[in-house]
mmCIF file of C-alpha atoms in Angstrom:
data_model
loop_
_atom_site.group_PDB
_atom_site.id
_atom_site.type_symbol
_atom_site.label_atom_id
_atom_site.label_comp_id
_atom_site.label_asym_id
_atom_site.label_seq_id
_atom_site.Cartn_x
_atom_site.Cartn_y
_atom_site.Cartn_z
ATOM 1 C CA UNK P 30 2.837 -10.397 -18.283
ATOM 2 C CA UNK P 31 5.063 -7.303 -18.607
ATOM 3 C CA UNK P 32 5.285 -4.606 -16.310
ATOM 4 C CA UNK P 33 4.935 -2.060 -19.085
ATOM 5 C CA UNK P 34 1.540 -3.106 -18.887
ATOM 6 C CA UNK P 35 0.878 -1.863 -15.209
ATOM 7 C CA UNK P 36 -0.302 1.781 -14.546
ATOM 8 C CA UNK P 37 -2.164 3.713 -11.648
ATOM 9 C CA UNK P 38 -5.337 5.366 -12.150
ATOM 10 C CA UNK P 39 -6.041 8.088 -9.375
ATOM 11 C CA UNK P 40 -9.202 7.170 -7.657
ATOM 12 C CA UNK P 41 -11.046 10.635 -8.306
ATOM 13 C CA UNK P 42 -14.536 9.520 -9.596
ATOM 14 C CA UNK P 43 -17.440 7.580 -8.297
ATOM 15 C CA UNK P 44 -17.009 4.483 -9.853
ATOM 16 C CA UNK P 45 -13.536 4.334 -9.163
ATOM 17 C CA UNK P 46 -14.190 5.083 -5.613
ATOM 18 C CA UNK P 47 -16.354 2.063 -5.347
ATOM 19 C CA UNK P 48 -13.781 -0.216 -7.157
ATOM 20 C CA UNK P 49 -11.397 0.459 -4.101
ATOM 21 C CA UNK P 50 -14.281 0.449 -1.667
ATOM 22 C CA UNK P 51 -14.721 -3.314 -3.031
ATOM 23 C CA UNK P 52 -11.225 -4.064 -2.887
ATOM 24 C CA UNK P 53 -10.669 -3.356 0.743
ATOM 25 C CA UNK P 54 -12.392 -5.545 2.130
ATOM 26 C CA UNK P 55 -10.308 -8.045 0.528
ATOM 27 C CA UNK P 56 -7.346 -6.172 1.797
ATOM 28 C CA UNK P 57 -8.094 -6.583 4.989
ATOM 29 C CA UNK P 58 -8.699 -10.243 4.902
ATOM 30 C CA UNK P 59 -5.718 -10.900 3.958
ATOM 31 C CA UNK P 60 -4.264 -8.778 6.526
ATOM 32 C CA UNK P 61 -6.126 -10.066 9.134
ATOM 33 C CA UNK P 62 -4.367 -13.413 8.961
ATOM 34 C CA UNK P 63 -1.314 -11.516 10.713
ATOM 35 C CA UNK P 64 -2.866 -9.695 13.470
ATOM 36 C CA UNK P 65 -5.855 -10.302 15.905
ATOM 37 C CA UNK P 66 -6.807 -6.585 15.528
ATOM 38 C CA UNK P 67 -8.399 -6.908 12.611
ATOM 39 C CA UNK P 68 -11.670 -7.959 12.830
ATOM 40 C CA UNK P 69 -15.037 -8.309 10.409
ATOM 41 C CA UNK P 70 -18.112 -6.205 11.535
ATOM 42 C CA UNK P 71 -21.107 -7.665 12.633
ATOM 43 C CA UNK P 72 -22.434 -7.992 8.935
ATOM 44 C CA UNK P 73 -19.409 -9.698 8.315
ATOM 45 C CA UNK P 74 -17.267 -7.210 6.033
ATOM 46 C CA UNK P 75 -14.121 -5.730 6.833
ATOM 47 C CA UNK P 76 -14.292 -2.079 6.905
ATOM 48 C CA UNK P 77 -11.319 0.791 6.716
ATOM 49 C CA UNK P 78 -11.280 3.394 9.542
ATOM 50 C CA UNK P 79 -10.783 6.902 7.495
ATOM 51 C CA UNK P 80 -10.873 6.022 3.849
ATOM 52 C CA UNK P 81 -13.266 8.567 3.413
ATOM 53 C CA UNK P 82 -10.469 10.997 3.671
ATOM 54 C CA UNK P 83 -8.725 9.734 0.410
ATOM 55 C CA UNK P 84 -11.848 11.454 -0.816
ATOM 56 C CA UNK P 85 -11.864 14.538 1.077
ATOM 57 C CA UNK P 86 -8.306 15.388 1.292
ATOM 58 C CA UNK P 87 -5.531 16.329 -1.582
ATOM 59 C CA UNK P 88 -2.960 14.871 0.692
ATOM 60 C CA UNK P 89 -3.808 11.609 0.389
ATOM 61 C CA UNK P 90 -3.529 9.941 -2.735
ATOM 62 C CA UNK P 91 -5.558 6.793 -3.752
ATOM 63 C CA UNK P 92 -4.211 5.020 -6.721
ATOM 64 C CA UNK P 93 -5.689 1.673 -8.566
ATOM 65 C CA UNK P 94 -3.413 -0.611 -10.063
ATOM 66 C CA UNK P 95 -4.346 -1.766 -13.325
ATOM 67 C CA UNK P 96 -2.627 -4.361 -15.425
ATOM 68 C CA UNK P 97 -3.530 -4.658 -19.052
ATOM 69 C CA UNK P 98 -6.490 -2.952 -17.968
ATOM 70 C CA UNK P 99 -7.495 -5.506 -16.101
ATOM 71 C CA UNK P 100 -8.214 -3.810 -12.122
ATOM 72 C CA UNK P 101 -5.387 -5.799 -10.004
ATOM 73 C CA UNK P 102 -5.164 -3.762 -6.831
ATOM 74 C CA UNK P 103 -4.228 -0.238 -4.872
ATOM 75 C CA UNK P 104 -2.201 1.591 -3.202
ATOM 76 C CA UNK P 105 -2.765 4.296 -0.434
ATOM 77 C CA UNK P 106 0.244 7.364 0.048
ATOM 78 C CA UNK P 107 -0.129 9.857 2.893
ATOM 79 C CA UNK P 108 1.686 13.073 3.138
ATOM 80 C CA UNK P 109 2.091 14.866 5.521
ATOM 81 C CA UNK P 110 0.267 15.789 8.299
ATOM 82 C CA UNK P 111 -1.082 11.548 7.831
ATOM 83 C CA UNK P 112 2.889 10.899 8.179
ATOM 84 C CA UNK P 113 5.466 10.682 10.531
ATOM 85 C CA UNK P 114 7.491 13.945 11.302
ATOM 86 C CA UNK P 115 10.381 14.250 8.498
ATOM 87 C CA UNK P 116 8.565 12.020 6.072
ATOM 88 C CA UNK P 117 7.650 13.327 2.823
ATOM 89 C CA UNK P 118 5.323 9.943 1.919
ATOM 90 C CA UNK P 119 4.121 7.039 3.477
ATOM 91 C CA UNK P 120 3.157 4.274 1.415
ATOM 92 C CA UNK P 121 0.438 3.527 3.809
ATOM 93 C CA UNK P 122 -1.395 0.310 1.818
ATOM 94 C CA UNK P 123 -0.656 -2.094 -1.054
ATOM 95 C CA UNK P 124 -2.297 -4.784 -2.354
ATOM 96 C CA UNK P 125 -2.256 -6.495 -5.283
ATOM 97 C CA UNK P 126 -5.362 -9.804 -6.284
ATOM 98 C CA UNK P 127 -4.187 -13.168 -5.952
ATOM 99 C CA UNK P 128 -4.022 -13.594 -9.787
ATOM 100 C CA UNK P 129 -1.063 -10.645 -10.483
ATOM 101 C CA UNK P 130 1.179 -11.436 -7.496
ATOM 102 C CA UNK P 131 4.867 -12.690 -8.250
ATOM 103 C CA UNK P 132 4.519 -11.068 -11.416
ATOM 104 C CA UNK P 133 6.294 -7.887 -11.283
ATOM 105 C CA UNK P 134 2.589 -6.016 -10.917
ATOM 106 C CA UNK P 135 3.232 -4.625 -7.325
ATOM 107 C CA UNK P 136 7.224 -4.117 -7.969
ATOM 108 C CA UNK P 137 5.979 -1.837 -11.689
ATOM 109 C CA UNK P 138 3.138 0.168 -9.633
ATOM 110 C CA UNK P 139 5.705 1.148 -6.553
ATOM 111 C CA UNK P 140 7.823 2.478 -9.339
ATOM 112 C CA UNK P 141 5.296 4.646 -10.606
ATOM 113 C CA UNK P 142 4.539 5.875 -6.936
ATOM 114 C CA UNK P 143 8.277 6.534 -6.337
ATOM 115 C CA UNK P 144 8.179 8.600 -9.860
ATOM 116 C CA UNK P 145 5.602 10.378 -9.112
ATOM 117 C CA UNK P 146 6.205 11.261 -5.411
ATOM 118 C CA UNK P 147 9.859 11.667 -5.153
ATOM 119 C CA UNK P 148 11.414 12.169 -1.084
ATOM 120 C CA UNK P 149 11.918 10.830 1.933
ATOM 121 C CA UNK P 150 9.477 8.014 2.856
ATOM 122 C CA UNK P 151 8.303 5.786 5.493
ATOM 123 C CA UNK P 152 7.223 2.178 4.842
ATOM 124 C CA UNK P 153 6.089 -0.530 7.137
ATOM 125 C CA UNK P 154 4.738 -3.886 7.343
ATOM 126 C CA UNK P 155 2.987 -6.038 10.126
ATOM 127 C CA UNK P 156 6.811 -8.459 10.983
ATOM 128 C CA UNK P 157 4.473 -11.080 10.826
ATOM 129 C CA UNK P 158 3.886 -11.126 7.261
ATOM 130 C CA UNK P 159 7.436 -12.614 5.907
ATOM 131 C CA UNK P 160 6.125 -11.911 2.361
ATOM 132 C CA UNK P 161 5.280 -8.764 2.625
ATOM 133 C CA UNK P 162 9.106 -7.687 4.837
ATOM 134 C CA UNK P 163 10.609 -9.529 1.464
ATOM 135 C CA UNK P 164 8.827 -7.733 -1.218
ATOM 136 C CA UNK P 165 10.452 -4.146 0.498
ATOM 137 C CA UNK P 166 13.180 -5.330 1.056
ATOM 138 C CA UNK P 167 13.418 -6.603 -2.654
ATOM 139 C CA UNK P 168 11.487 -3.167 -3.859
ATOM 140 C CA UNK P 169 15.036 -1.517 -2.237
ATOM 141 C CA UNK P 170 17.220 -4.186 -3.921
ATOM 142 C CA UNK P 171 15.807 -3.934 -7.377
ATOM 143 C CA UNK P 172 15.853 0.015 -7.144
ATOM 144 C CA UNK P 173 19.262 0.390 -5.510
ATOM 145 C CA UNK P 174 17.607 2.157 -2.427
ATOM 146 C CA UNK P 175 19.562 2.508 0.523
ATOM 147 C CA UNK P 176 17.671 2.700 3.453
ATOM 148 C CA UNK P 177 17.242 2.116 7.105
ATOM 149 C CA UNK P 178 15.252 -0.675 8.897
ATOM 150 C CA UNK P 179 13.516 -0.583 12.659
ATOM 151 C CA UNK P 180 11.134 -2.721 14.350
ATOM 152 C CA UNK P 181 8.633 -1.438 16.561
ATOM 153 C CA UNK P 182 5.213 -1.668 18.229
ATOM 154 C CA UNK P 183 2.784 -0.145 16.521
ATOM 155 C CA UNK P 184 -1.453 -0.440 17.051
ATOM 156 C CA UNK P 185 -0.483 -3.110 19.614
ATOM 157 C CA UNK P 186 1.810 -5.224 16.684
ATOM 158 C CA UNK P 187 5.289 -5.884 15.994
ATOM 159 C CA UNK P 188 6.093 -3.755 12.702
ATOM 160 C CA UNK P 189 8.976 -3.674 10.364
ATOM 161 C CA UNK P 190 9.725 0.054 9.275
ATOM 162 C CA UNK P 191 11.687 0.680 6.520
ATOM 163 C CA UNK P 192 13.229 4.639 5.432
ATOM 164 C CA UNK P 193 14.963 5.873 2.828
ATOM 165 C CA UNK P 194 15.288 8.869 0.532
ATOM 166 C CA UNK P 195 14.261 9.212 -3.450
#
């Protein structure tokens, strides 16, 4: 696999609103195996508070990730007023299928969202989730980022919040 091969497609049309709606649930899954807050519903799915607004509002973006057009995840960026004061973006979700990981496919598509949305930024990751701390922190390596790291409480979990500056 190259990373040349790895592109976002804004999610701006029904069908491509229904990929992500099928992906999420998946998402969260994952997730939930690093906090107790996370929970199916009672028809078993795991459902998104507010992704509606990635519809509704132009200051949230909602990107798929494609890989030689094959669909291998998404990721969610906020602006402001869905950030923290003096953050330009907040890559607020990524995930990438089990079948692209440790290939570069994540690392390419945060490139394209750092291209496109140059500033300062806020990132964060449940400090549970040791894979997910060392894919930032080797996102920041890779790209010569300097930035600034914090944990915190946040939603009731310990959370690893990285800034920095494009």
């Amino acid at each position: 696999m190259t990373t040349m091969d790895t592109h976002l497609i804004a999610v701006d049309t029904p069908k491509r609103r229904e990929i992500l709606h099928n992906l999420i649930p998946l998402y969260l899954h994952d997730l939930s195996a690093y906090t107790p807050e996370l929970q199916p519903n009672n028809q078993g799915r795991y459902e998104y508070d507010g992704l509606h607004l990635y519809e509704q509002d132009e200051r949230l973006h909602a990107c798929l990730i494609y890989h030689a057009e094959q669909i291998a995840g998404f990721v969610l960026v906020n602006e402001p007023p869905y950030t923290e004061k003096d953050v330009d973006y907040c890559v607020n979700e990524l995930f990438v299928l089990n079948g692209f990981r440790k290939k570069g496919v994540a690392q390419a598509a945060i490139r394209q969202v750092f291209d496109q949305y140059p500033g300062k930024y806020l990132v964060f990751q449940l400090a549970g989730n040791a894979r997910a701390v060392s894919f930032w922190r080797k996102v920041y390596e890779r790209n010569n980022i300097a930035f600034s790291e914090v944990e915190e409480i946040y939603d009731g979990d310990l959370c690893v919040f990285q800034r920095f500056t494009l």
